[in-house]
């Protein structure tokens, strides 16, 4: 139904507004939800979405097809934009707890994203992980904490943090591969 | 491996380094293969993690806000001051519009000011940044907006447009937007006219973007209270025509 992302991206280079709109429609939900997962704030999340599509449109970031999926590249930009904004807003008072904000119903979660299988696989795999490994992933990836903060929150020596992160992620990947969706599938 | 810099990998990945530290680490990356490999591995291993995010509903109208401001930025960069890009598709939940035709434009502004919440929609206003300079926290201003005329080519064709009246703090503005217009060349411009029994008065000039869309806002104060019966857009050889020289491309009866 929808054109492959790579083709839409090429059309973006020629300032094709329709291409941007198609990418927007395809990724709005994922980009917004991911931003929210990181910032825990509606306003900030919308700023992230705005930032990301502005970057796409003005070509501040360049996607290189040889380096992997468009979606992975896009999500990296999203994560970096969220990190930037969170740092900027750190000092300004901001209602930073919206845990019970509008979240859609559990059963349809995977339906909301394009890559349903990937979403299902990663969710199921995450559940298999022990609580402390889930925590490592959350602190490292979603909270984007510093090396030192991660060590403090896990109450482990600085020198072991990298190893723990790697172990947790590897474990998650192994679980995913067993479900037929490795991290590097296309 | 023994390099102290290698310990910065996590902080680099998480955007925790100062600009200077970041530059230093990037230098280090160029020479440290193990850091490059670890970084590539981290990226690969985290690729699917965003899908763990629980779906969250954005505030309504986000698409419109985001795309409008993205495209607006673009126009700014290209240096068109009074040309505002129009979104191809309007928001789905367009507010119910009053289809009542007013006799003339003079009462239109007044009626618009009174017609609170007819088109009370901030997102809509956002499409015309020129009109939203008052960027209201006070929602009242937004309410004083009214969309009324649908513009078409009398001969038929793809081109279409809309004309609206916006009242901000007692100042009325005519907002005209059009899309799918034929491309302009050289000095050509589209010119908006208000006509009273065939007598035209200029009411704004605009040029189109690549998609053939364009828009203009024009202060109604500059237009004496006429009994306008028609709004028309013509394609002119230049932006300064005192009377219409070109064919009418879009028009509507008032
Ligand atoms: Zn290194």
CSV table of C-alpha atoms and ligand atoms in Angstrom, one decimal:
chain,number,residue,atom,x,y,z
A,1,UNK,CA,0.0,0.0,0.0
A,2,UNK,CA,2.5,2.6,1.1
A,3,UNK,CA,5.7,3.2,-0.9
A,4,UNK,CA,9.0,1.9,0.5
A,5,UNK,CA,10.5,4.4,2.9
A,6,UNK,CA,13.7,4.6,0.9
A,7,UNK,CA,11.8,5.8,-2.1
A,8,UNK,CA,9.9,8.3,-0.1
A,9,UNK,CA,13.2,9.6,1.4
A,10,UNK,CA,14.6,10.1,-2.1
A,11,UNK,CA,11.5,12.1,-3.0
A,12,UNK,CA,12.1,14.2,0.1
A,13,UNK,CA,15.4,15.3,-1.3
A,14,UNK,CA,13.5,16.9,-4.1
A,15,UNK,CA,11.3,18.7,-1.7
A,16,UNK,CA,8.3,16.6,-2.3
A,17,UNK,CA,5.8,17.6,0.4
A,18,UNK,CA,3.6,14.6,-0.3
A,19,UNK,CA,6.5,12.3,0.5
A,20,UNK,CA,7.0,13.9,3.8
A,21,UNK,CA,3.3,13.7,4.6
A,22,UNK,CA,3.4,10.0,3.8
A,23,UNK,CA,6.3,9.4,6.0
A,24,UNK,CA,4.6,11.4,8.7
A,25,UNK,CA,1.4,9.4,8.5
A,26,UNK,CA,3.4,6.2,8.6
A,27,UNK,CA,5.6,7.0,11.6
A,28,UNK,CA,3.6,9.6,13.6
A,29,UNK,CA,2.4,7.0,16.1
A,30,UNK,CA,5.7,5.3,16.6
A,31,UNK,CA,7.7,8.5,16.8
A,32,UNK,CA,5.3,10.1,19.2
A,33,UNK,CA,5.0,7.1,21.4
A,34,UNK,CA,8.7,6.5,21.5
A,35,UNK,CA,9.3,10.2,22.4
A,36,UNK,CA,6.7,9.9,25.1
A,37,UNK,CA,8.4,6.8,26.5
A,38,UNK,CA,11.6,8.8,26.8
A,39,UNK,CA,10.3,12.2,27.9
A,40,UNK,CA,7.1,11.2,29.7
A,41,UNK,CA,5.6,14.4,28.6
A,42,UNK,CA,3.1,15.2,25.9
A,43,UNK,CA,4.4,18.7,25.1
A,44,UNK,CA,8.0,17.6,24.9
A,45,UNK,CA,7.0,14.6,22.7
A,46,UNK,CA,5.3,16.9,20.2
A,47,UNK,CA,8.4,19.0,20.1
A,48,UNK,CA,10.4,16.0,19.4
A,49,UNK,CA,8.1,15.0,16.5
A,50,UNK,CA,8.4,18.6,15.2
A,51,UNK,CA,12.2,18.5,15.4
A,52,UNK,CA,12.5,15.2,13.7
A,53,UNK,CA,10.3,16.1,10.7
A,54,UNK,CA,12.0,19.5,10.5
A,55,UNK,CA,15.3,17.7,10.3
A,56,UNK,CA,14.0,15.3,7.6
A,57,UNK,CA,12.7,18.2,5.5
A,58,UNK,CA,15.6,20.5,5.8
A,59,UNK,CA,18.1,17.7,5.3
A,60,UNK,CA,19.9,18.4,8.5
A,61,UNK,CA,20.4,14.6,8.8
A,62,UNK,CA,21.3,12.4,5.9
A,63,UNK,CA,20.1,8.9,5.6
A,64,UNK,CA,22.5,6.5,3.8
A,65,UNK,CA,20.7,3.4,2.5
A,66,UNK,CA,23.8,1.3,2.7
A,67,UNK,CA,23.8,1.7,6.5
A,68,UNK,CA,20.6,0.0,7.2
A,69,UNK,CA,16.8,0.5,7.4
A,70,UNK,CA,15.3,3.9,7.2
A,71,UNK,CA,13.2,3.3,10.2
A,72,UNK,CA,16.3,2.5,12.4
A,73,UNK,CA,17.9,5.7,11.2
A,74,UNK,CA,14.8,7.7,11.9
A,75,UNK,CA,14.4,6.3,15.4
A,76,UNK,CA,18.0,7.1,16.2
A,77,UNK,CA,17.2,10.7,15.2
A,78,UNK,CA,14.1,10.6,17.4
A,79,UNK,CA,16.1,9.3,20.4
A,80,UNK,CA,18.8,12.0,20.0
A,81,UNK,CA,16.2,14.7,19.6
A,82,UNK,CA,14.4,13.5,22.8
A,83,UNK,CA,17.7,13.5,24.6
A,84,UNK,CA,18.6,17.0,23.5
A,85,UNK,CA,15.2,18.4,24.5
A,86,UNK,CA,15.2,16.7,27.8
A,87,UNK,CA,18.6,18.2,28.6
A,88,UNK,CA,17.4,21.7,27.5
A,89,UNK,CA,14.3,21.5,29.6
A,90,UNK,CA,16.0,20.0,32.6
A,91,UNK,CA,16.2,23.3,34.5
A,92,UNK,CA,12.8,24.7,33.5
A,93,UNK,CA,9.9,23.5,35.6
A,94,UNK,CA,7.9,21.1,33.6
A,95,UNK,CA,5.2,18.7,34.6
A,96,UNK,CA,7.2,15.6,34.2
A,97,UNK,CA,4.8,13.1,35.5
A,98,UNK,CA,2.1,12.0,33.2
A,99,UNK,CA,2.2,8.3,33.9
A,100,UNK,CA,-1.6,8.0,33.7
A,101,UNK,CA,-1.9,10.1,30.5
A,102,UNK,CA,-3.9,8.8,27.6
A,103,UNK,CA,-2.7,5.5,26.6
A,104,UNK,CA,-4.5,3.3,24.2
A,105,UNK,CA,-5.8,-0.1,25.1
A,106,UNK,CA,-3.4,-3.0,25.6
A,107,UNK,CA,-4.9,-5.4,23.0
A,108,UNK,CA,-4.2,-3.2,20.1
A,109,UNK,CA,-0.7,-2.2,20.9
A,110,UNK,CA,1.1,-4.0,18.1
A,111,UNK,CA,-1.6,-3.0,15.7
A,112,UNK,CA,-0.6,0.6,16.1
A,113,UNK,CA,2.8,0.2,14.5
A,114,UNK,CA,3.8,-0.7,11.0
A,115,UNK,CA,6.2,-3.4,12.1
A,116,UNK,CA,3.8,-5.5,14.0
A,117,UNK,CA,6.0,-8.6,14.1
A,118,UNK,CA,9.0,-6.7,15.4
A,119,UNK,CA,6.9,-5.0,18.0
A,120,UNK,CA,5.4,-8.3,19.1
A,121,UNK,CA,8.7,-10.1,19.2
A,122,UNK,CA,10.5,-7.4,21.2
A,123,UNK,CA,7.6,-7.1,23.7
A,124,UNK,CA,7.4,-10.8,24.3
A,125,UNK,CA,11.2,-11.1,24.6
A,126,UNK,CA,11.4,-8.3,27.1
A,127,UNK,CA,9.0,-10.1,29.4
A,128,UNK,CA,11.3,-13.1,29.5
A,129,UNK,CA,14.1,-11.0,30.9
A,130,UNK,CA,14.7,-10.8,34.6
A,131,UNK,CA,13.7,-7.5,36.3
A,132,UNK,CA,17.3,-6.3,36.7
A,133,UNK,CA,18.0,-6.7,33.0
A,134,UNK,CA,14.9,-4.9,32.1
A,135,UNK,CA,16.0,-2.1,34.4
A,136,UNK,CA,19.4,-1.9,32.8
A,137,UNK,CA,17.7,-1.5,29.4
A,138,UNK,CA,15.3,1.1,30.7
A,139,UNK,CA,18.0,3.2,32.4
A,140,UNK,CA,20.4,3.0,29.5
A,141,UNK,CA,18.2,3.2,26.5
A,142,UNK,CA,14.9,5.0,27.4
A,143,UNK,CA,16.1,7.2,30.2
A,144,UNK,CA,19.5,7.8,28.5
A,145,UNK,CA,21.2,8.1,31.9
A,146,UNK,CA,24.9,8.8,32.2
A,147,UNK,CA,27.3,6.0,32.8
A,148,UNK,CA,27.7,7.1,36.4
A,149,UNK,CA,24.0,7.4,37.0
A,150,UNK,CA,23.4,3.9,35.7
A,151,UNK,CA,26.1,2.6,38.0
A,152,UNK,CA,24.5,4.4,41.0
A,153,UNK,CA,21.0,3.2,40.2
A,154,UNK,CA,22.1,-0.4,39.7
A,155,UNK,CA,24.4,-0.1,42.7
A,156,UNK,CA,27.3,-1.7,40.7
A,157,UNK,CA,30.9,-0.6,40.0
A,158,UNK,CA,31.4,1.8,37.1
A,159,UNK,CA,33.6,-0.7,35.3
A,160,UNK,CA,30.8,-3.3,35.0
A,161,UNK,CA,28.1,-1.1,33.5
A,162,UNK,CA,29.1,-1.5,29.9
A,163,UNK,CA,29.2,-5.3,30.3
A,164,UNK,CA,25.7,-5.4,32.0
A,165,UNK,CA,24.2,-3.3,29.3
A,166,UNK,CA,25.7,-5.5,26.6
A,167,UNK,CA,24.5,-8.7,28.4
A,168,UNK,CA,21.0,-7.5,28.8
A,169,UNK,CA,20.8,-6.4,25.2
A,170,UNK,CA,22.3,-9.6,23.9
A,171,UNK,CA,19.9,-11.6,26.0
A,172,UNK,CA,17.0,-9.7,24.5
A,173,UNK,CA,18.3,-10.3,21.1
A,174,UNK,CA,18.7,-14.0,21.6
A,175,UNK,CA,15.1,-14.2,22.7
A,176,UNK,CA,14.0,-12.2,19.7
A,177,UNK,CA,15.9,-14.4,17.3
A,178,UNK,CA,14.2,-17.4,18.8
A,179,UNK,CA,11.0,-15.7,17.9
A,180,UNK,CA,12.2,-15.4,14.4
A,181,UNK,CA,12.9,-11.7,14.5
A,182,UNK,CA,16.5,-10.9,15.0
A,183,UNK,CA,17.5,-7.3,15.4
A,184,UNK,CA,19.2,-7.1,12.0
A,185,UNK,CA,16.3,-8.4,9.9
A,186,UNK,CA,15.1,-6.1,7.1
B,1,UNK,CA,41.6,-0.5,25.0
B,2,UNK,CA,43.5,1.1,27.8
B,3,UNK,CA,42.5,4.5,26.5
B,4,UNK,CA,40.5,6.5,29.1
B,5,UNK,CA,38.3,7.6,26.2
B,6,UNK,CA,36.9,4.2,25.8
B,7,UNK,CA,35.0,4.7,29.0
B,8,UNK,CA,33.0,7.5,27.4
B,9,UNK,CA,31.2,5.2,25.0
B,10,UNK,CA,27.9,5.0,27.1
B,11,UNK,CA,27.9,8.7,27.7
B,12,UNK,CA,28.5,9.4,24.0
B,13,UNK,CA,25.6,7.1,23.0
B,14,UNK,CA,23.4,8.8,25.5
B,15,UNK,CA,24.3,12.4,24.6
B,16,UNK,CA,25.8,13.1,28.0
B,17,UNK,CA,29.1,14.6,26.9
B,18,UNK,CA,29.8,18.3,26.5
B,19,UNK,CA,30.4,19.5,23.0
B,20,UNK,CA,34.1,19.5,23.6
B,21,UNK,CA,34.1,16.0,25.1
B,22,UNK,CA,32.0,14.8,22.3
B,23,UNK,CA,34.4,16.1,19.7
B,24,UNK,CA,37.2,14.5,21.5
B,25,UNK,CA,35.4,11.2,21.6
B,26,UNK,CA,34.7,11.3,17.9
B,27,UNK,CA,38.4,11.8,17.3
B,28,UNK,CA,39.0,8.8,19.5
B,29,UNK,CA,36.5,6.8,17.5
B,30,UNK,CA,38.4,7.4,14.3
B,31,UNK,CA,41.4,5.6,15.8
B,32,UNK,CA,39.8,3.1,18.2
B,33,UNK,CA,38.4,0.1,16.4
B,34,UNK,CA,37.0,-1.5,19.5
B,35,UNK,CA,34.9,1.5,20.3
B,36,UNK,CA,33.6,1.7,16.7
B,37,UNK,CA,32.6,-2.0,17.0
B,38,UNK,CA,31.0,-1.6,20.3
B,39,UNK,CA,29.1,1.5,19.1
B,40,UNK,CA,27.9,-0.4,16.0
B,41,UNK,CA,26.8,-3.3,18.2
B,42,UNK,CA,24.9,-1.0,20.6
B,43,UNK,CA,23.1,0.5,17.6
B,44,UNK,CA,22.2,-2.9,16.3
B,45,UNK,CA,21.1,-4.3,19.6
B,46,UNK,CA,18.9,-1.4,20.3
B,47,UNK,CA,17.2,-1.3,16.9
B,48,UNK,CA,14.0,-2.8,18.0
B,49,UNK,CA,13.7,-1.2,21.4
B,50,UNK,CA,11.5,1.7,20.3
B,51,UNK,CA,8.8,-0.8,19.6
B,52,UNK,CA,8.6,-1.4,23.4
B,53,UNK,CA,6.9,2.0,23.7
B,54,UNK,CA,3.3,1.9,24.7
B,55,UNK,CA,1.2,3.7,22.0
B,56,UNK,CA,0.2,7.1,23.2
B,57,UNK,CA,-2.3,9.4,21.6
B,58,UNK,CA,-0.9,12.8,20.5
B,59,UNK,CA,-2.9,15.9,21.2
B,60,UNK,CA,-5.4,16.4,18.4
B,61,UNK,CA,-4.2,18.4,15.4
B,62,UNK,CA,-0.6,17.6,15.9
B,63,UNK,CA,-0.1,16.6,12.3
B,64,UNK,CA,-1.4,19.9,11.1
B,65,UNK,CA,0.8,21.9,13.5
B,66,UNK,CA,3.9,19.9,12.7
B,67,UNK,CA,3.6,19.9,9.0
B,68,UNK,CA,2.5,23.6,8.8
B,69,UNK,CA,5.5,24.7,10.7
B,70,UNK,CA,7.9,22.5,8.8
B,71,UNK,CA,6.7,23.8,5.5
B,72,UNK,CA,6.6,27.4,6.8
B,73,UNK,CA,10.2,27.1,7.8
B,74,UNK,CA,11.0,26.1,4.3
B,75,UNK,CA,9.3,29.1,2.8
B,76,UNK,CA,11.1,31.4,5.2
B,77,UNK,CA,14.4,29.9,4.0
B,78,UNK,CA,13.4,30.6,0.4
B,79,UNK,CA,12.6,34.2,1.4
B,80,UNK,CA,9.0,34.5,0.5
B,81,UNK,CA,7.6,36.7,3.1
B,82,UNK,CA,4.0,36.8,2.4
B,83,UNK,CA,3.6,33.4,0.9
B,84,UNK,CA,2.3,30.7,3.1
B,85,UNK,CA,2.3,27.1,2.1
B,86,UNK,CA,-0.9,25.3,2.3
B,87,UNK,CA,-1.3,21.8,3.3
B,88,UNK,CA,-2.5,19.5,0.7
B,89,UNK,CA,-5.0,18.0,3.0
B,90,UNK,CA,-6.9,19.8,5.6
B,91,UNK,CA,-7.5,18.2,9.0
B,92,UNK,CA,-10.1,15.6,8.9
B,93,UNK,CA,-12.2,17.0,11.7
B,94,UNK,CA,-12.8,20.3,10.0
B,95,UNK,CA,-15.2,22.2,12.2
B,96,UNK,CA,-18.7,22.6,11.0
B,97,UNK,CA,-18.7,25.7,8.9
B,98,UNK,CA,-21.4,28.2,8.6
B,99,UNK,CA,-22.5,28.2,5.1
B,100,UNK,CA,-24.6,31.3,5.4
B,101,UNK,CA,-23.6,33.9,2.8
B,102,UNK,CA,-23.4,37.4,4.0
B,103,UNK,CA,-24.6,40.2,1.7
B,104,UNK,CA,-21.3,42.1,1.8
B,105,UNK,CA,-17.9,41.9,3.3
B,106,UNK,CA,-18.4,44.9,5.6
B,107,UNK,CA,-20.8,43.0,7.8
B,108,UNK,CA,-18.9,39.9,7.3
B,109,UNK,CA,-16.1,41.0,9.6
B,110,UNK,CA,-18.5,42.0,12.3
B,111,UNK,CA,-20.4,38.8,12.0
B,112,UNK,CA,-17.2,36.9,12.2
B,113,UNK,CA,-16.2,38.6,15.4
B,114,UNK,CA,-19.5,37.7,16.9
B,115,UNK,CA,-19.6,34.1,15.7
B,116,UNK,CA,-17.7,32.7,18.6
B,117,UNK,CA,-16.5,29.1,18.2
B,118,UNK,CA,-17.8,28.7,14.7
B,119,UNK,CA,-14.4,27.7,13.6
B,120,UNK,CA,-12.7,27.8,17.0
B,121,UNK,CA,-9.7,25.9,15.9
B,122,UNK,CA,-6.2,26.9,16.7
B,123,UNK,CA,-4.8,24.4,14.3
B,124,UNK,CA,-6.6,26.1,11.5
B,125,UNK,CA,-5.1,29.4,12.4
B,126,UNK,CA,-1.7,27.9,12.4
B,127,UNK,CA,-1.8,27.4,8.7
B,128,UNK,CA,-1.5,31.1,8.3
B,129,UNK,CA,1.4,32.2,10.4
B,130,UNK,CA,1.0,35.7,9.1
B,131,UNK,CA,-2.3,36.0,10.9
B,132,UNK,CA,-1.2,34.3,14.1
B,133,UNK,CA,1.4,36.8,15.2
B,134,UNK,CA,-0.8,37.6,18.2
B,135,UNK,CA,-0.2,33.9,19.1
B,136,UNK,CA,-3.0,33.9,21.6
B,137,UNK,CA,-3.0,32.3,24.9
B,138,UNK,CA,-6.4,33.9,24.9
B,139,UNK,CA,-8.4,31.5,22.9
B,140,UNK,CA,-10.9,34.3,22.2
B,141,UNK,CA,-8.9,35.5,19.3
B,142,UNK,CA,-9.0,32.2,17.6
B,143,UNK,CA,-12.7,32.2,17.8
B,144,UNK,CA,-12.9,35.2,15.6
B,145,UNK,CA,-12.2,33.3,12.6
B,146,UNK,CA,-14.5,32.3,9.9
B,147,UNK,CA,-14.1,30.4,6.7
B,148,UNK,CA,-16.7,31.2,4.2
B,149,UNK,CA,-16.0,31.2,0.5
B,150,UNK,CA,-15.0,28.4,-1.7
B,151,UNK,CA,-13.1,29.5,-4.8
B,152,UNK,CA,-13.3,27.7,-8.1
B,153,UNK,CA,-12.4,28.2,-11.6
B,154,UNK,CA,-15.5,29.4,-13.5
B,155,UNK,CA,-14.3,27.3,-16.5
B,156,UNK,CA,-13.7,24.2,-14.3
B,157,UNK,CA,-10.4,22.6,-13.6
B,158,UNK,CA,-8.2,21.4,-10.7
B,159,UNK,CA,-7.5,24.7,-9.1
B,160,UNK,CA,-9.4,25.5,-5.9
B,161,UNK,CA,-9.2,27.8,-3.0
B,162,UNK,CA,-10.8,29.3,0.0
B,163,UNK,CA,-11.3,32.8,1.3
B,164,UNK,CA,-11.7,33.6,5.0
B,165,UNK,CA,-12.1,36.5,7.2
B,166,UNK,CA,-10.0,36.7,10.4
B,167,UNK,CA,-10.7,39.2,13.0
B,168,UNK,CA,-7.9,39.9,15.5
B,169,UNK,CA,-8.4,42.6,18.1
B,170,UNK,CA,-10.8,44.4,15.9
B,171,UNK,CA,-8.6,44.2,12.9
B,172,UNK,CA,-10.1,42.3,10.1
B,173,UNK,CA,-8.0,40.4,7.6
B,174,UNK,CA,-8.9,38.7,4.4
B,175,UNK,CA,-7.2,35.4,4.1
B,176,UNK,CA,-7.1,33.8,0.7
B,177,UNK,CA,-5.5,30.4,0.0
B,178,UNK,CA,-5.4,28.5,-3.2
B,179,UNK,CA,-3.9,25.3,-4.5
B,180,UNK,CA,-3.2,23.4,-7.7
B,181,UNK,CA,-2.7,26.7,-9.6
B,182,UNK,CA,-0.7,26.7,-12.8
B,183,UNK,CA,3.1,27.5,-12.3
B,184,UNK,CA,4.2,31.0,-12.6
B,185,UNK,CA,7.2,32.2,-14.6
B,186,UNK,CA,9.4,35.2,-14.4
B,187,UNK,CA,7.7,38.1,-12.7
B,188,UNK,CA,4.2,36.6,-12.8
B,189,UNK,CA,2.1,36.7,-9.7
B,190,UNK,CA,-1.4,35.8,-8.6
B,191,UNK,CA,-3.5,38.8,-7.7
B,192,UNK,CA,-6.6,38.8,-5.5
B,193,UNK,CA,-9.4,41.2,-6.4
B,194,UNK,CA,-12.7,42.2,-4.8
B,195,UNK,CA,-15.3,43.4,-7.3
B,196,UNK,CA,-18.3,45.5,-6.9
B,197,UNK,CA,-20.4,45.4,-10.0
B,198,UNK,CA,-17.4,44.6,-12.2
B,199,UNK,CA,-15.2,47.2,-10.5
B,200,UNK,CA,-12.0,45.6,-9.1
B,201,UNK,CA,-10.0,46.6,-6.1
B,202,UNK,CA,-6.7,44.9,-5.3
B,203,UNK,CA,-6.8,42.7,-2.2
B,204,UNK,CA,-3.4,40.9,-2.0
B,205,UNK,CA,-0.8,39.3,-4.2
B,206,UNK,CA,0.9,36.0,-3.9
B,207,UNK,CA,3.1,33.5,-5.7
B,208,UNK,CA,2.8,29.8,-5.5
B,209,UNK,CA,5.2,27.1,-4.3
B,210,UNK,CA,6.3,24.1,-6.2
B,211,UNK,CA,3.0,22.3,-5.5
B,212,UNK,CA,1.0,25.2,-6.9
B,213,UNK,CA,-0.2,26.4,-3.5
B,214,UNK,CA,-0.1,29.9,-2.2
B,215,UNK,CA,-1.8,32.2,0.2
B,216,UNK,CA,-2.0,35.8,1.2
B,217,UNK,CA,-3.5,37.8,4.0
B,218,UNK,CA,-4.8,41.3,3.4
B,219,UNK,CA,-5.9,43.9,5.9
B,220,UNK,CA,-9.6,44.7,5.3
B,221,UNK,CA,-9.2,48.1,6.8
B,222,UNK,CA,-7.5,49.1,3.6
B,223,UNK,CA,-10.7,48.2,1.7
B,224,UNK,CA,-13.4,50.7,2.1
B,225,UNK,CA,-16.7,49.2,3.0
B,226,UNK,CA,-17.8,48.1,-0.4
B,227,UNK,CA,-20.7,46.0,-1.4
B,228,UNK,CA,-18.4,43.4,-2.9
B,229,UNK,CA,-20.2,40.9,-4.9
B,230,UNK,CA,-17.3,38.8,-6.2
B,231,UNK,CA,-13.8,37.7,-5.2
B,232,UNK,CA,-11.5,36.8,-8.0
B,233,UNK,CA,-7.9,35.7,-8.5
B,234,UNK,CA,-6.1,36.4,-11.7
B,235,UNK,CA,-2.7,35.5,-13.0
B,236,UNK,CA,-0.9,38.8,-13.7
B,237,UNK,CA,2.3,39.5,-15.7
B,238,UNK,CA,3.7,41.3,-12.6
B,239,UNK,CA,2.8,41.9,-9.0
B,240,UNK,CA,1.8,45.5,-9.5
B,241,UNK,CA,-1.2,45.4,-11.9
B,242,UNK,CA,-3.6,48.1,-10.9
B,243,UNK,CA,-6.4,46.4,-12.9
B,244,UNK,CA,-6.7,42.8,-13.9
B,245,UNK,CA,-4.8,42.0,-17.0
B,246,UNK,CA,-4.9,38.2,-16.9
B,247,UNK,CA,-7.6,35.6,-17.0
B,248,UNK,CA,-9.6,34.8,-13.9
B,249,UNK,CA,-8.3,31.5,-12.5
B,250,UNK,CA,-10.4,31.3,-9.4
B,251,UNK,CA,-13.6,33.1,-8.3
B,252,UNK,CA,-16.5,33.1,-5.9
B,253,UNK,CA,-19.6,35.0,-5.5
B,254,UNK,CA,-19.9,36.8,-2.2
C,1,LIG,ZN1,38.0,3.3,22.5
